[in-house]
Amino acid sequence: MDLNLIMYLIPSLIMFGCGVYGFITRKNMIAILISLELMLNSVDINFVVFNRYLFPAQQEGMFFTLFAIAIAAAETAVAIAIIINVYRAAKNVDINQITKMKF
Amino acid sequence: MDYSQFLMMPQEIGLLVVFLLVFLYDTFMPSKSHKGLPLFATIVFGLFTIYSFLPVPDGSAFGDMFESNKATWAMKNILNIGMFIVLLQSIKWTNSDFVAIRRGEFFELMLLTLFGMYLMISGRHFLVFVIGLETASLPLATLVAFEKKYYESHEAAAKYVLTAVFSSAIMLLGLSFVYGITGTLYFNEIASSVQGNKSLLLIVALAFLISGVGYKLSFVPFHLWTADVYQGAPTMVTSYLSVISKGSAAFAFFVILVQVFGAAYAPVWEWMLYAVIVITITVGNLFAIRQRNLKRFLAFSSISQAGYIMLGVIAANAEGMASMMYYILVYIFSNLAAFGVIAVIERKTGKVTTDDYNGLFKTNPWLAFVMMLAMFSLGGIPPFAGFFSKFFIFMGACSTGSVAIYVLVFIALVNTIISLYYYLLVVKAMFIRQDECVIPAFKSHWSEKAGLWICSLGIILIGIVSCIYTGISNITNSDAMSTMFSMIQQ
């Protein structure tokens, strides 16, 4: 069976949608972070697939993906450190409880 | 590889040298002399600010990924001035025992975020732009969480980092569509390949890109993090977030919209931006009226100021760019003066609400006077710089000559009048209202005084010394920039 461009793009867009859905509905901050990772990874798939199928002569999308993975790793590290700090301060990572500052 | 290309980026290299000096001081000096680190960092950065006024070569490096011209040079100098004032005002705060073990980290992270902003301004390839954006926003998240013993700081940092990652994911999705359509990520190659044909997917990508950068600039549908983060962060970091990070993002936004999407898509993004500007200015103003915490109040005020900055972008010509850079320069001085006063009073008494400022003029006349200057300048009252910056940005927007933009300028003008109400509420509290428990008279540290002096002089002089606006205007009207603007008129 031939795999074409659209067969990669649809799963990646579903992944992105799942990420957005999880970011909005989840209450646990770690789960929100996992949703964010889903979104970033689906973007990486997009870049690689576009590069492989549409512009195979060059490597720009691949290199962008490498950098995007590194940036995503740094983002996760910072976010987890901050979540641990929140847990120490509030003994909780439920975003319904982290609402001291409001309108 | 041709290493002489690094000579194209003298400002970036200078900033890295400052960073390394601060890092080496922090690592290798004996712990007794660590009290001197804030002063050392400020002096070295001040010398760098003077050095970076040296002219830079025009041109591009690293296969057009990096561009250096007079406009990026001027923008980086504007950011340097603001950064110097922030560092000067934070000397006393970072010298307290509370931040003793993390004193160096504060300065190192600040300098790194500034480096990221330089890349955003000069990058002419989306990879460089994204790396710059992340370098500018990730260390800022850790800086927001800097006050370890203060619960709000952690809450603010969590909100900031989650929304920042969410926004950059959305922006990256837009970029992947751009890459899929054009097959390149260089600004000039995208511009030449999208010329003439309109694709719907690229309009979607443009919307994603605008929302991604809109988070950083806190436009209204994406502004919900702003007030909480500004309130929870240490006041010095808040002032940095509100002026410098916003100014650099606005400049990069201008370059992307005009240079990349200027040729075929200008009508598309101008209407997107039109709607965003109207609600940003209005909602920012209306929400600012009901805030009692001064940091939240300035957060909403800065949301509406971001809308005014975008008036320069929607003009998309040389006048628009000049007035935008001038607006950012004036905004740096006015906002840093306001935050400087808030920081001094918060450090001495811990009070941050408007009601605490009742009768401040009786006990601390100078602080009240500087705060009044800042509020007048933010509101745009004539002899001060804020009036001239608002005047030029309206002129820049009107220079396009379209009726829709005249309507937009009229809406912005009405909003200026609304904003006077809440800016003058603070002045009224300080000068007219009385209270039993007034903030007692105190002496501020010399560094804070110096920072407030620089800000006050800037507020008074920048509007009157007309060569500043003329200089910026000459830069954006030069031949080097005209190629960028010539595309949009086609």
PDB file of N, CA, C and O in Angstrom, chain B residues 21-86:
ATOM      1  N   LEU B  21      31.079  37.837  31.244  1.00  0.00           N
ATOM      2  CA  LEU B  21      31.729  38.525  32.366  1.00  0.00           C
ATOM      3  C   LEU B  21      30.918  38.349  33.647  1.00  0.00           C
ATOM      4  O   LEU B  21      31.464  38.036  34.705  1.00  0.00           O
ATOM      5  N   VAL B  22      29.594  38.534  33.535  1.00  0.00           N
ATOM      6  CA  VAL B  22      28.749  38.388  34.720  1.00  0.00           C
ATOM      7  C   VAL B  22      28.802  36.951  35.218  1.00  0.00           C
ATOM      8  O   VAL B  22      28.888  36.677  36.423  1.00  0.00           O
ATOM      9  N   PHE B  23      28.787  36.004  34.268  1.00  0.00           N
ATOM     10  CA  PHE B  23      28.818  34.590  34.643  1.00  0.00           C
ATOM     11  C   PHE B  23      30.123  34.245  35.354  1.00  0.00           C
ATOM     12  O   PHE B  23      30.133  33.559  36.394  1.00  0.00           O
ATOM     13  N   LEU B  24      31.257  34.742  34.825  1.00  0.00           N
ATOM     14  CA  LEU B  24      32.545  34.439  35.441  1.00  0.00           C
ATOM     15  C   LEU B  24      32.635  35.074  36.818  1.00  0.00           C
ATOM     16  O   LEU B  24      33.147  34.461  37.759  1.00  0.00           O
ATOM     17  N   TYR B  25      32.140  36.315  36.945  1.00  0.00           N
ATOM     18  CA  TYR B  25      32.143  36.982  38.249  1.00  0.00           C
ATOM     19  C   TYR B  25      31.344  36.151  39.250  1.00  0.00           C
ATOM     20  O   TYR B  25      31.769  35.915  40.374  1.00  0.00           O
ATOM     21  N   ASP B  26      30.167  35.675  38.794  1.00  0.00           N
ATOM     22  CA  ASP B  26      29.296  34.918  39.682  1.00  0.00           C
ATOM     23  C   ASP B  26      29.943  33.610  40.098  1.00  0.00           C
ATOM     24  O   ASP B  26      29.808  33.166  41.240  1.00  0.00           O
ATOM     25  N   THR B  27      30.699  32.984  39.175  1.00  0.00           N
ATOM     26  CA  THR B  27      31.215  31.649  39.457  1.00  0.00           C
ATOM     27  C   THR B  27      32.515  31.695  40.255  1.00  0.00           C
ATOM     28  O   THR B  27      32.708  30.912  41.187  1.00  0.00           O
ATOM     29  N   PHE B  28      33.422  32.600  39.886  1.00  0.00           N
ATOM     30  CA  PHE B  28      34.773  32.495  40.411  1.00  0.00           C
ATOM     31  C   PHE B  28      35.128  33.512  41.482  1.00  0.00           C
ATOM     32  O   PHE B  28      36.142  33.356  42.137  1.00  0.00           O
ATOM     33  N   MET B  29      34.345  34.578  41.646  1.00  0.00           N
ATOM     34  CA  MET B  29      34.722  35.525  42.686  1.00  0.00           C
ATOM     35  C   MET B  29      34.395  34.954  44.056  1.00  0.00           C
ATOM     36  O   MET B  29      33.424  34.197  44.200  1.00  0.00           O
ATOM     37  N   PRO B  30      35.201  35.293  45.087  1.00  0.00           N
ATOM     38  CA  PRO B  30      34.887  34.790  46.434  1.00  0.00           C
ATOM     39  C   PRO B  30      33.522  35.287  46.892  1.00  0.00           C
ATOM     40  O   PRO B  30      33.060  36.349  46.489  1.00  0.00           O
ATOM     41  N   SER B  31      32.866  34.483  47.742  1.00  0.00           N
ATOM     42  CA  SER B  31      31.475  34.784  48.081  1.00  0.00           C
ATOM     43  C   SER B  31      31.341  36.102  48.836  1.00  0.00           C
ATOM     44  O   SER B  31      30.254  36.670  48.911  1.00  0.00           O
ATOM     45  N   LYS B  32      32.482  36.604  49.415  1.00  0.00           N
ATOM     46  CA  LYS B  32      32.394  37.890  50.104  1.00  0.00           C
ATOM     47  C   LYS B  32      32.027  39.026  49.157  1.00  0.00           C
ATOM     48  O   LYS B  32      31.307  39.952  49.509  1.00  0.00           O
ATOM     49  N   SER B  33      32.568  38.924  47.924  1.00  0.00           N
ATOM     50  CA  SER B  33      32.377  40.046  47.002  1.00  0.00           C
ATOM     51  C   SER B  33      31.094  39.900  46.189  1.00  0.00           C
ATOM     52  O   SER B  33      30.884  40.650  45.247  1.00  0.00           O
ATOM     53  N   HIS B  34      30.237  38.933  46.534  1.00  0.00           N
ATOM     54  CA  HIS B  34      29.026  38.743  45.728  1.00  0.00           C
ATOM     55  C   HIS B  34      28.026  39.873  45.872  1.00  0.00           C
ATOM     56  O   HIS B  34      27.174  40.041  45.022  1.00  0.00           O
ATOM     57  N   LYS B  35      28.156  40.638  46.973  1.00  0.00           N
ATOM     58  CA  LYS B  35      27.261  41.799  47.123  1.00  0.00           C
ATOM     59  C   LYS B  35      27.493  42.808  46.014  1.00  0.00           C
ATOM     60  O   LYS B  35      26.614  43.606  45.711  1.00  0.00           O
ATOM     61  N   GLY B  36      28.698  42.759  45.420  1.00  0.00           N
ATOM     62  CA  GLY B  36      29.013  43.735  44.388  1.00  0.00           C
ATOM     63  C   GLY B  36      28.529  43.327  43.016  1.00  0.00           C
ATOM     64  O   GLY B  36      28.645  44.099  42.060  1.00  0.00           O
ATOM     65  N   LEU B  37      27.990  42.103  42.889  1.00  0.00           N
ATOM     66  CA  LEU B  37      27.608  41.610  41.565  1.00  0.00           C
ATOM     67  C   LEU B  37      26.568  42.477  40.861  1.00  0.00           C
ATOM     68  O   LEU B  37      26.744  42.812  39.688  1.00  0.00           O
ATOM     69  N   PRO B  38      25.471  42.902  41.544  1.00  0.00           N
ATOM     70  CA  PRO B  38      24.487  43.724  40.833  1.00  0.00           C
ATOM     71  C   PRO B  38      25.087  45.006  40.279  1.00  0.00           C
ATOM     72  O   PRO B  38      24.834  45.362  39.123  1.00  0.00           O
ATOM     73  N   LEU B  39      25.930  45.661  41.086  1.00  0.00           N
ATOM     74  CA  LEU B  39      26.547  46.899  40.621  1.00  0.00           C
ATOM     75  C   LEU B  39      27.470  46.622  39.447  1.00  0.00           C
ATOM     76  O   LEU B  39      27.457  47.332  38.431  1.00  0.00           O
ATOM     77  N   PHE B  40      28.263  45.535  39.560  1.00  0.00           N
ATOM     78  CA  PHE B  40      29.182  45.153  38.479  1.00  0.00           C
ATOM     79  C   PHE B  40      28.410  44.908  37.184  1.00  0.00           C
ATOM     80  O   PHE B  40      28.754  45.448  36.130  1.00  0.00           O
ATOM     81  N   ALA B  41      27.317  44.113  37.286  1.00  0.00           N
ATOM     82  CA  ALA B  41      26.551  43.795  36.078  1.00  0.00           C
ATOM     83  C   ALA B  41      25.975  45.056  35.460  1.00  0.00           C
ATOM     84  O   ALA B  41      25.992  45.231  34.234  1.00  0.00           O
ATOM     85  N   THR B  42      25.476  45.971  36.308  1.00  0.00           N
ATOM     86  CA  THR B  42      24.870  47.192  35.775  1.00  0.00           C
ATOM     87  C   THR B  42      25.904  48.060  35.079  1.00  0.00           C
ATOM     88  O   THR B  42      25.647  48.599  33.997  1.00  0.00           O
ATOM     89  N   ILE B  43      27.103  48.170  35.698  1.00  0.00           N
ATOM     90  CA  ILE B  43      28.130  49.019  35.084  1.00  0.00           C
ATOM     91  C   ILE B  43      28.574  48.426  33.761  1.00  0.00           C
ATOM     92  O   ILE B  43      28.683  49.127  32.744  1.00  0.00           O
ATOM     93  N   VAL B  44      28.809  47.089  33.736  1.00  0.00           N
ATOM     94  CA  VAL B  44      29.260  46.469  32.490  1.00  0.00           C
ATOM     95  C   VAL B  44      28.184  46.624  31.418  1.00  0.00           C
ATOM     96  O   VAL B  44      28.483  46.933  30.262  1.00  0.00           O
ATOM     97  N   PHE B  45      26.909  46.464  31.825  1.00  0.00           N
ATOM     98  CA  PHE B  45      25.848  46.608  30.836  1.00  0.00           C
ATOM     99  C   PHE B  45      25.732  48.058  30.364  1.00  0.00           C
ATOM    100  O   PHE B  45      25.457  48.307  29.194  1.00  0.00           O
ATOM    101  N   GLY B  46      25.970  49.012  31.280  1.00  0.00           N
ATOM    102  CA  GLY B  46      25.940  50.416  30.880  1.00  0.00           C
ATOM    103  C   GLY B  46      27.017  50.719  29.845  1.00  0.00           C
ATOM    104  O   GLY B  46      26.764  51.396  28.843  1.00  0.00           O
ATOM    105  N   LEU B  47      28.240  50.167  30.068  1.00  0.00           N
ATOM    106  CA  LEU B  47      29.308  50.355  29.082  1.00  0.00           C
ATOM    107  C   LEU B  47      28.907  49.740  27.753  1.00  0.00           C
ATOM    108  O   LEU B  47      29.142  50.320  26.678  1.00  0.00           O
ATOM    109  N   PHE B  48      28.280  48.559  27.823  1.00  0.00           N
ATOM    110  CA  PHE B  48      27.843  47.905  26.577  1.00  0.00           C
ATOM    111  C   PHE B  48      26.790  48.739  25.858  1.00  0.00           C
ATOM    112  O   PHE B  48      26.782  48.820  24.629  1.00  0.00           O
ATOM    113  N   THR B  49      25.899  49.395  26.651  1.00  0.00           N
ATOM    114  CA  THR B  49      24.880  50.237  26.031  1.00  0.00           C
ATOM    115  C   THR B  49      25.525  51.357  25.232  1.00  0.00           C
ATOM    116  O   THR B  49      25.108  51.671  24.118  1.00  0.00           O
ATOM    117  N   ILE B  50      26.588  51.968  25.818  1.00  0.00           N
ATOM    118  CA  ILE B  50      27.284  53.027  25.090  1.00  0.00           C
ATOM    119  C   ILE B  50      27.970  52.454  23.854  1.00  0.00           C
ATOM    120  O   ILE B  50      27.902  53.007  22.768  1.00  0.00           O
ATOM    121  N   TYR B  51      28.634  51.276  24.030  1.00  0.00           N
ATOM    122  CA  TYR B  51      29.368  50.657  22.916  1.00  0.00           C
ATOM    123  C   TYR B  51      28.437  50.342  21.761  1.00  0.00           C
ATOM    124  O   TYR B  51      28.785  50.505  20.592  1.00  0.00           O
ATOM    125  N   SER B  52      27.209  49.903  22.081  1.00  0.00           N
ATOM    126  CA  SER B  52      26.344  49.448  20.994  1.00  0.00           C
ATOM    127  C   SER B  52      25.771  50.604  20.198  1.00  0.00           C
ATOM    128  O   SER B  52      25.107  50.375  19.186  1.00  0.00           O
ATOM    129  N   PHE B  53      26.039  51.857  20.609  1.00  0.00           N
ATOM    130  CA  PHE B  53      25.651  52.984  19.770  1.00  0.00           C
ATOM    131  C   PHE B  53      26.606  53.176  18.599  1.00  0.00           C
ATOM    132  O   PHE B  53      26.321  53.965  17.702  1.00  0.00           O
ATOM    133  N   LEU B  54      27.766  52.460  18.628  1.00  0.00           N
ATOM    134  CA  LEU B  54      28.662  52.529  17.470  1.00  0.00           C
ATOM    135  C   LEU B  54      27.927  51.991  16.259  1.00  0.00           C
ATOM    136  O   LEU B  54      27.149  51.042  16.365  1.00  0.00           O
ATOM    137  N   PRO B  55      28.129  52.605  15.094  1.00  0.00           N
ATOM    138  CA  PRO B  55      27.396  52.120  13.917  1.00  0.00           C
ATOM    139  C   PRO B  55      27.791  50.700  13.549  1.00  0.00           C
ATOM    140  O   PRO B  55      28.929  50.280  13.750  1.00  0.00           O
ATOM    141  N   VAL B  56      26.791  49.946  13.024  1.00  0.00           N
ATOM    142  CA  VAL B  56      27.045  48.570  12.620  1.00  0.00           C
ATOM    143  C   VAL B  56      27.012  48.509  11.096  1.00  0.00           C
ATOM    144  O   VAL B  56      26.396  49.349  10.453  1.00  0.00           O
ATOM    145  N   PRO B  57      27.684  47.487  10.507  1.00  0.00           N
ATOM    146  CA  PRO B  57      27.622  47.353   9.042  1.00  0.00           C
ATOM    147  C   PRO B  57      26.227  46.935   8.601  1.00  0.00           C
ATOM    148  O   PRO B  57      25.540  46.191   9.294  1.00  0.00           O
ATOM    149  N   ASP B  58      25.814  47.442   7.435  1.00  0.00           N
ATOM    150  CA  ASP B  58      24.547  47.009   6.852  1.00  0.00           C
ATOM    151  C   ASP B  58      24.765  45.731   6.053  1.00  0.00           C
ATOM    152  O   ASP B  58      25.801  45.561   5.437  1.00  0.00           O
ATOM    153  N   GLY B  59      23.784  44.863   6.073  1.00  0.00           N
ATOM    154  CA  GLY B  59      23.891  43.673   5.240  1.00  0.00           C
ATOM    155  C   GLY B  59      23.380  42.447   5.949  1.00  0.00           C
ATOM    156  O   GLY B  59      22.831  42.527   7.049  1.00  0.00           O
ATOM    157  N   SER B  60      23.554  41.294   5.322  1.00  0.00           N
ATOM    158  CA  SER B  60      23.052  40.066   5.925  1.00  0.00           C
ATOM    159  C   SER B  60      24.180  39.049   6.030  1.00  0.00           C
ATOM    160  O   SER B  60      25.185  39.131   5.329  1.00  0.00           O
ATOM    161  N   ALA B  61      24.006  38.098   6.919  1.00  0.00           N
ATOM    162  CA  ALA B  61      25.042  37.104   7.173  1.00  0.00           C
ATOM    163  C   ALA B  61      24.403  35.730   7.265  1.00  0.00           C
ATOM    164  O   ALA B  61      23.185  35.603   7.357  1.00  0.00           O
ATOM    165  N   PHE B  62      25.242  34.690   7.230  1.00  0.00           N
ATOM    166  CA  PHE B  62      24.805  33.292   7.378  1.00  0.00           C
ATOM    167  C   PHE B  62      23.733  32.953   6.342  1.00  0.00           C
ATOM    168  O   PHE B  62      22.654  32.468   6.672  1.00  0.00           O
ATOM    169  N   GLY B  63      24.017  33.243   5.102  1.00  0.00           N
ATOM    170  CA  GLY B  63      23.078  32.929   4.030  1.00  0.00           C
ATOM    171  C   GLY B  63      21.735  33.588   4.208  1.00  0.00           C
ATOM    172  O   GLY B  63      20.705  32.928   4.131  1.00  0.00           O
ATOM    173  N   ASP B  64      21.745  34.892   4.503  1.00  0.00           N
ATOM    174  CA  ASP B  64      20.512  35.684   4.662  1.00  0.00           C
ATOM    175  C   ASP B  64      19.681  35.313   5.880  1.00  0.00           C
ATOM    176  O   ASP B  64      18.531  35.713   5.993  1.00  0.00           O
ATOM    177  N   MET B  65      20.210  34.494   6.789  1.00  0.00           N
ATOM    178  CA  MET B  65      19.426  34.149   7.976  1.00  0.00           C
ATOM    179  C   MET B  65      19.407  35.298   8.972  1.00  0.00           C
ATOM    180  O   MET B  65      18.518  35.394   9.801  1.00  0.00           O
ATOM    181  N   PHE B  66      20.416  36.126   8.911  1.00  0.00           N
ATOM    182  CA  PHE B  66      20.585  37.182   9.904  1.00  0.00           C
ATOM    183  C   PHE B  66      20.762  38.485   9.167  1.00  0.00           C
ATOM    184  O   PHE B  66      21.566  38.553   8.235  1.00  0.00           O
ATOM    185  N   GLU B  67      19.996  39.513   9.530  1.00  0.00           N
ATOM    186  CA  GLU B  67      20.142  40.789   8.854  1.00  0.00           C
ATOM    187  C   GLU B  67      20.450  41.877   9.855  1.00  0.00           C
ATOM    188  O   GLU B  67      19.886  41.901  10.960  1.00  0.00           O
ATOM    189  N   SER B  68      21.344  42.737   9.469  1.00  0.00           N
ATOM    190  CA  SER B  68      21.673  43.869  10.319  1.00  0.00           C
ATOM    191  C   SER B  68      21.526  45.126   9.491  1.00  0.00           C
ATOM    192  O   SER B  68      22.110  45.237   8.421  1.00  0.00           O
ATOM    193  N   ASN B  69      20.656  46.041   9.944  1.00  0.00           N
ATOM    194  CA  ASN B  69      20.560  47.330   9.261  1.00  0.00           C
ATOM    195  C   ASN B  69      20.322  48.412  10.300  1.00  0.00           C
ATOM    196  O   ASN B  69      20.307  48.147  11.502  1.00  0.00           O
ATOM    197  N   LYS B  70      20.098  49.626   9.828  1.00  0.00           N
ATOM    198  CA  LYS B  70      19.981  50.738  10.763  1.00  0.00           C
ATOM    199  C   LYS B  70      18.758  50.595  11.672  1.00  0.00           C
ATOM    200  O   LYS B  70      18.778  50.986  12.828  1.00  0.00           O
ATOM    201  N   ALA B  71      17.684  50.006  11.134  1.00  0.00           N
ATOM    202  CA  ALA B  71      16.475  49.897  11.948  1.00  0.00           C
ATOM    203  C   ALA B  71      16.665  48.882  13.081  1.00  0.00           C
ATOM    204  O   ALA B  71      16.303  49.155  14.230  1.00  0.00           O
ATOM    205  N   THR B  72      17.267  47.717  12.779  1.00  0.00           N
ATOM    206  CA  THR B  72      17.505  46.756  13.856  1.00  0.00           C
ATOM    207  C   THR B  72      18.494  47.328  14.869  1.00  0.00           C
ATOM    208  O   THR B  72      18.350  47.123  16.068  1.00  0.00           O
ATOM    209  N   TRP B  73      19.477  48.073  14.361  1.00  0.00           N
ATOM    210  CA  TRP B  73      20.457  48.706  15.259  1.00  0.00           C
ATOM    211  C   TRP B  73      19.746  49.658  16.218  1.00  0.00           C
ATOM    212  O   TRP B  73      19.956  49.624  17.434  1.00  0.00           O
ATOM    213  N   ALA B  74      18.835  50.502  15.676  1.00  0.00           N
ATOM    214  CA  ALA B  74      18.141  51.468  16.535  1.00  0.00           C
ATOM    215  C   ALA B  74      17.237  50.750  17.529  1.00  0.00           C
ATOM    216  O   ALA B  74      17.164  51.105  18.708  1.00  0.00           O
ATOM    217  N   MET B  75      16.567  49.698  17.067  1.00  0.00           N
ATOM    218  CA  MET B  75      15.648  48.987  17.962  1.00  0.00           C
ATOM    219  C   MET B  75      16.408  48.335  19.102  1.00  0.00           C
ATOM    220  O   MET B  75      15.995  48.387  20.262  1.00  0.00           O
ATOM    221  N   LYS B  76      17.572  47.740  18.778  1.00  0.00           N
ATOM    222  CA  LYS B  76      18.360  47.096  19.840  1.00  0.00           C
ATOM    223  C   LYS B  76      18.848  48.137  20.836  1.00  0.00           C
ATOM    224  O   LYS B  76      18.902  47.876  22.040  1.00  0.00           O
ATOM    225  N   ASN B  77      19.196  49.346  20.346  1.00  0.00           N
ATOM    226  CA  ASN B  77      19.648  50.381  21.275  1.00  0.00           C
ATOM    227  C   ASN B  77      18.514  50.819  22.188  1.00  0.00           C
ATOM    228  O   ASN B  77      18.726  51.073  23.379  1.00  0.00           O
ATOM    229  N   ILE B  78      17.285  50.906  21.628  1.00  0.00           N
ATOM    230  CA  ILE B  78      16.139  51.278  22.460  1.00  0.00           C
ATOM    231  C   ILE B  78      15.959  50.245  23.567  1.00  0.00           C
ATOM    232  O   ILE B  78      15.766  50.574  24.742  1.00  0.00           O
ATOM    233  N   LEU B  79      16.042  48.948  23.192  1.00  0.00           N
ATOM    234  CA  LEU B  79      15.894  47.895  24.202  1.00  0.00           C
ATOM    235  C   LEU B  79      17.012  47.974  25.237  1.00  0.00           C
ATOM    236  O   LEU B  79      16.777  47.772  26.435  1.00  0.00           O
ATOM    237  N   ASN B  80      18.252  48.290  24.776  1.00  0.00           N
ATOM    238  CA  ASN B  80      19.368  48.381  25.716  1.00  0.00           C
ATOM    239  C   ASN B  80      19.118  49.443  26.773  1.00  0.00           C
ATOM    240  O   ASN B  80      19.416  49.240  27.952  1.00  0.00           O
ATOM    241  N   ILE B  81      18.591  50.593  26.331  1.00  0.00           N
ATOM    242  CA  ILE B  81      18.344  51.677  27.292  1.00  0.00           C
ATOM    243  C   ILE B  81      17.355  51.206  28.354  1.00  0.00           C
ATOM    244  O   ILE B  81      17.566  51.384  29.558  1.00  0.00           O
ATOM    245  N   GLY B  82      16.263  50.549  27.901  1.00  0.00           N
ATOM    246  CA  GLY B  82      15.289  50.059  28.864  1.00  0.00           C
ATOM    247  C   GLY B  82      15.875  49.034  29.798  1.00  0.00           C
ATOM    248  O   GLY B  82      15.645  49.053  31.011  1.00  0.00           O
ATOM    249  N   MET B  83      16.673  48.121  29.234  1.00  0.00           N
ATOM    250  CA  MET B  83      17.293  47.067  30.052  1.00  0.00           C
ATOM    251  C   MET B  83      18.210  47.674  31.101  1.00  0.00           C
ATOM    252  O   MET B  83      18.230  47.235  32.254  1.00  0.00           O
ATOM    253  N   PHE B  84      18.955  48.736  30.710  1.00  0.00           N
ATOM    254  CA  PHE B  84      19.865  49.373  31.661  1.00  0.00           C
ATOM    255  C   PHE B  84      19.079  49.968  32.829  1.00  0.00           C
ATOM    256  O   PHE B  84      19.466  49.832  33.991  1.00  0.00           O
ATOM    257  N   ILE B  85      17.941  50.609  32.525  1.00  0.00           N
ATOM    258  CA  ILE B  85      17.147  51.197  33.608  1.00  0.00           C
ATOM    259  C   ILE B  85      16.611  50.091  34.519  1.00  0.00           C
ATOM    260  O   ILE B  85      16.620  50.223  35.753  1.00  0.00           O
ATOM    261  N   VAL B  86      16.158  48.971  33.932  1.00  0.00           N
ATOM    262  CA  VAL B  86      15.640  47.876  34.758  1.00  0.00           C
ATOM    263  C   VAL B  86      16.740  47.352  35.674  1.00  0.00           C
ATOM    264  O   VAL B  86      16.525  47.162  36.884  1.00  0.00           O
TER     265      VAL B  86
END
